[in-house]
């Protein structure tokens, strides 16, 4: 993965689907080697280590209770607010090129609200409800 960042000492918040937890950890290492502080979703490391899976995390009542109990969305929103910039790791997923899911889209909107620069690893996905068809 090629991640380039030229301003030193930035605090960069990484957002992505938890499907890409390992990639988040890899990007974090690269950015830290370049002198940046990196903020990740709280569950990225446990997902990368295989302690959790998407099967028991996404969708359904049990999973909503889990997210609510640990306040995961609000915690990562605070990381977005604390960061100097947002880096979205938008890889292909579920047959969608450069996938950006609902949670990541919400984090991007929050970063926009706080006037944070938003960087995408890949171009914006096409033909989704939030993209303009031209």
Short mmCIF file of C-alpha atoms in Angstrom, two decimals:
data_model
loop_
_atom_site.label_atom_id
_atom_site.label_comp_id
_atom_site.label_asym_id
_atom_site.label_seq_id
_atom_site.Cartn_x
_atom_site.Cartn_y
_atom_site.Cartn_z
CA UNK A 1 0.00 0.00 0.00
CA UNK A 2 1.35 3.40 -0.90
CA UNK A 3 0.33 6.08 1.58
CA UNK A 4 2.07 9.42 1.16
CA UNK A 5 1.81 12.32 3.54
CA UNK A 6 4.11 15.29 3.24
CA UNK A 7 3.20 17.46 6.23
CA UNK A 8 4.99 16.10 9.28
CA UNK A 9 3.48 15.74 12.73
CA UNK A 10 -0.13 15.55 11.62
CA UNK A 11 -2.78 13.73 13.62
CA UNK A 12 -4.53 11.57 11.02
CA UNK A 13 -7.79 9.74 11.68
CA UNK A 14 -8.26 6.63 9.56
CA UNK A 15 -11.75 5.49 8.55
CA UNK A 16 -12.79 2.36 6.69
CA UNK A 17 -15.04 -0.64 6.85
CA UNK A 18 -13.96 -3.02 9.62
CA UNK A 19 -13.45 -5.51 6.79
CA UNK A 20 -10.24 -3.55 6.22
CA UNK A 21 -8.96 -3.60 9.82
CA UNK A 22 -5.63 -5.15 8.79
CA UNK A 23 -5.18 -2.47 6.15
CA UNK A 24 -5.92 0.22 8.77
CA UNK A 25 -3.16 -1.20 10.99
CA UNK A 26 -0.76 -1.30 8.02
CA UNK A 27 -1.55 2.32 7.06
CA UNK A 28 -1.10 3.37 10.70
CA UNK A 29 2.39 1.85 10.78
CA UNK A 30 3.40 3.57 7.54
CA UNK A 31 2.10 6.96 8.68
CA UNK A 32 3.73 6.63 12.12
CA UNK A 33 7.05 5.82 10.44
CA UNK A 34 6.66 9.14 8.65
CA UNK A 35 6.22 11.01 11.93
CA UNK A 36 2.43 11.22 12.22
CA UNK A 37 0.10 10.36 15.07
CA UNK A 38 -2.68 8.07 13.87
CA UNK A 39 -6.15 7.57 15.33
CA UNK A 40 -8.06 4.37 14.52
CA UNK A 41 -11.48 3.00 15.37
CA UNK A 42 -11.30 1.33 18.78
CA UNK A 43 -12.13 -2.10 17.36
CA UNK A 44 -9.57 -2.03 14.49
CA UNK A 45 -6.86 -3.90 16.40
CA UNK A 46 -9.16 -6.65 17.77
CA UNK A 47 -10.61 -7.12 14.26
CA UNK A 48 -7.14 -7.28 12.70
CA UNK A 49 -6.15 -9.90 15.27
CA UNK A 50 -9.24 -11.99 14.49
CA UNK A 51 -10.85 -11.49 17.91
CA UNK A 52 -14.01 -10.19 16.21
CA UNK A 53 -15.50 -10.85 12.80
CA UNK A 54 -17.92 -9.02 10.57
CA UNK A 55 -20.41 -11.84 11.08
CA UNK A 56 -20.86 -10.88 14.73
CA UNK A 57 -20.41 -7.13 14.29
CA UNK A 58 -22.49 -5.85 11.37
CA UNK A 59 -26.26 -5.67 11.31
CA UNK A 60 -28.86 -7.16 13.62
CA UNK A 61 -30.12 -6.33 17.10
CA UNK A 62 -27.29 -8.03 18.97
CA UNK A 63 -24.73 -6.01 17.06
CA UNK A 64 -26.61 -2.75 17.58
CA UNK A 65 -26.66 -3.48 21.33
CA UNK A 66 -22.91 -4.18 21.24
CA UNK A 67 -22.16 -0.91 19.43
CA UNK A 68 -24.45 1.02 21.78
CA UNK A 69 -23.01 -0.60 24.91
CA UNK A 70 -19.47 0.34 23.97
CA UNK A 71 -20.48 3.64 22.30
CA UNK A 72 -18.22 2.84 19.34
CA UNK A 73 -19.69 5.30 16.86
CA UNK A 74 -19.51 8.27 19.22
CA UNK A 75 -15.96 7.32 20.26
CA UNK A 76 -14.74 7.31 16.67
CA UNK A 77 -16.59 10.56 15.92
CA UNK A 78 -14.48 12.08 18.71
CA UNK A 79 -11.35 10.74 16.98
CA UNK A 80 -12.49 12.44 13.76
CA UNK A 81 -12.90 15.71 15.66
CA UNK A 82 -9.44 15.38 17.30
CA UNK A 83 -7.61 14.65 14.05
CA UNK A 84 -6.03 17.16 11.69
CA UNK A 85 -7.19 15.19 8.64
CA UNK A 86 -9.26 12.16 7.68
CA UNK A 87 -7.88 9.31 5.58
CA UNK A 88 -10.50 6.99 4.09
CA UNK A 89 -9.30 3.54 3.06
CA UNK A 90 -11.88 2.78 0.40
CA UNK A 91 -11.03 -0.59 -1.11
CA UNK A 92 -13.36 -2.77 -3.20
CA UNK A 93 -16.04 -4.55 -1.16
CA UNK A 94 -19.27 -6.43 -1.92
CA UNK A 95 -18.74 -5.95 -5.65
CA UNK A 96 -18.46 -2.17 -5.23
CA UNK A 97 -15.26 -0.55 -6.47
CA UNK A 98 -13.76 1.84 -3.88
CA UNK A 99 -16.50 1.06 -1.33
CA UNK A 100 -17.51 3.70 1.23
CA UNK A 101 -20.14 2.40 3.66
CA UNK A 102 -22.65 4.31 5.74
CA UNK A 103 -20.45 4.64 8.82
CA UNK A 104 -17.47 5.90 6.86
CA UNK A 105 -19.71 8.28 4.91
CA UNK A 106 -21.00 9.68 8.23
CA UNK A 107 -17.41 10.14 9.45
CA UNK A 108 -16.59 11.99 6.23
CA UNK A 109 -19.59 14.29 6.76
CA UNK A 110 -18.43 14.98 10.30
CA UNK A 111 -14.89 15.75 9.11
CA UNK A 112 -16.37 18.12 6.53
CA UNK A 113 -18.39 19.83 9.27
CA UNK A 114 -15.23 20.34 11.34
CA UNK A 115 -13.40 21.64 8.24
CA UNK A 116 -10.89 18.77 8.24
CA UNK A 117 -9.18 17.80 4.99
CA UNK A 118 -10.55 14.48 3.71
CA UNK A 119 -8.30 12.15 1.72
CA UNK A 120 -9.50 9.01 -0.05
CA UNK A 121 -7.09 6.22 -0.92
CA UNK A 122 -9.06 5.55 -4.12
CA UNK A 123 -11.53 7.63 -6.16
CA UNK A 124 -15.11 8.12 -4.97
CA UNK A 125 -17.25 5.07 -5.82
CA UNK A 126 -19.72 5.52 -8.66
CA UNK A 127 -23.44 4.77 -8.98
CA UNK A 128 -24.25 4.83 -5.28
CA UNK A 129 -27.06 6.86 -3.69
CA UNK A 130 -24.66 9.54 -2.46
CA UNK A 131 -22.76 9.97 -5.76
CA UNK A 132 -23.98 12.15 -8.58
CA UNK A 133 -24.78 10.37 -11.82
CA UNK A 134 -23.70 12.50 -14.76
#
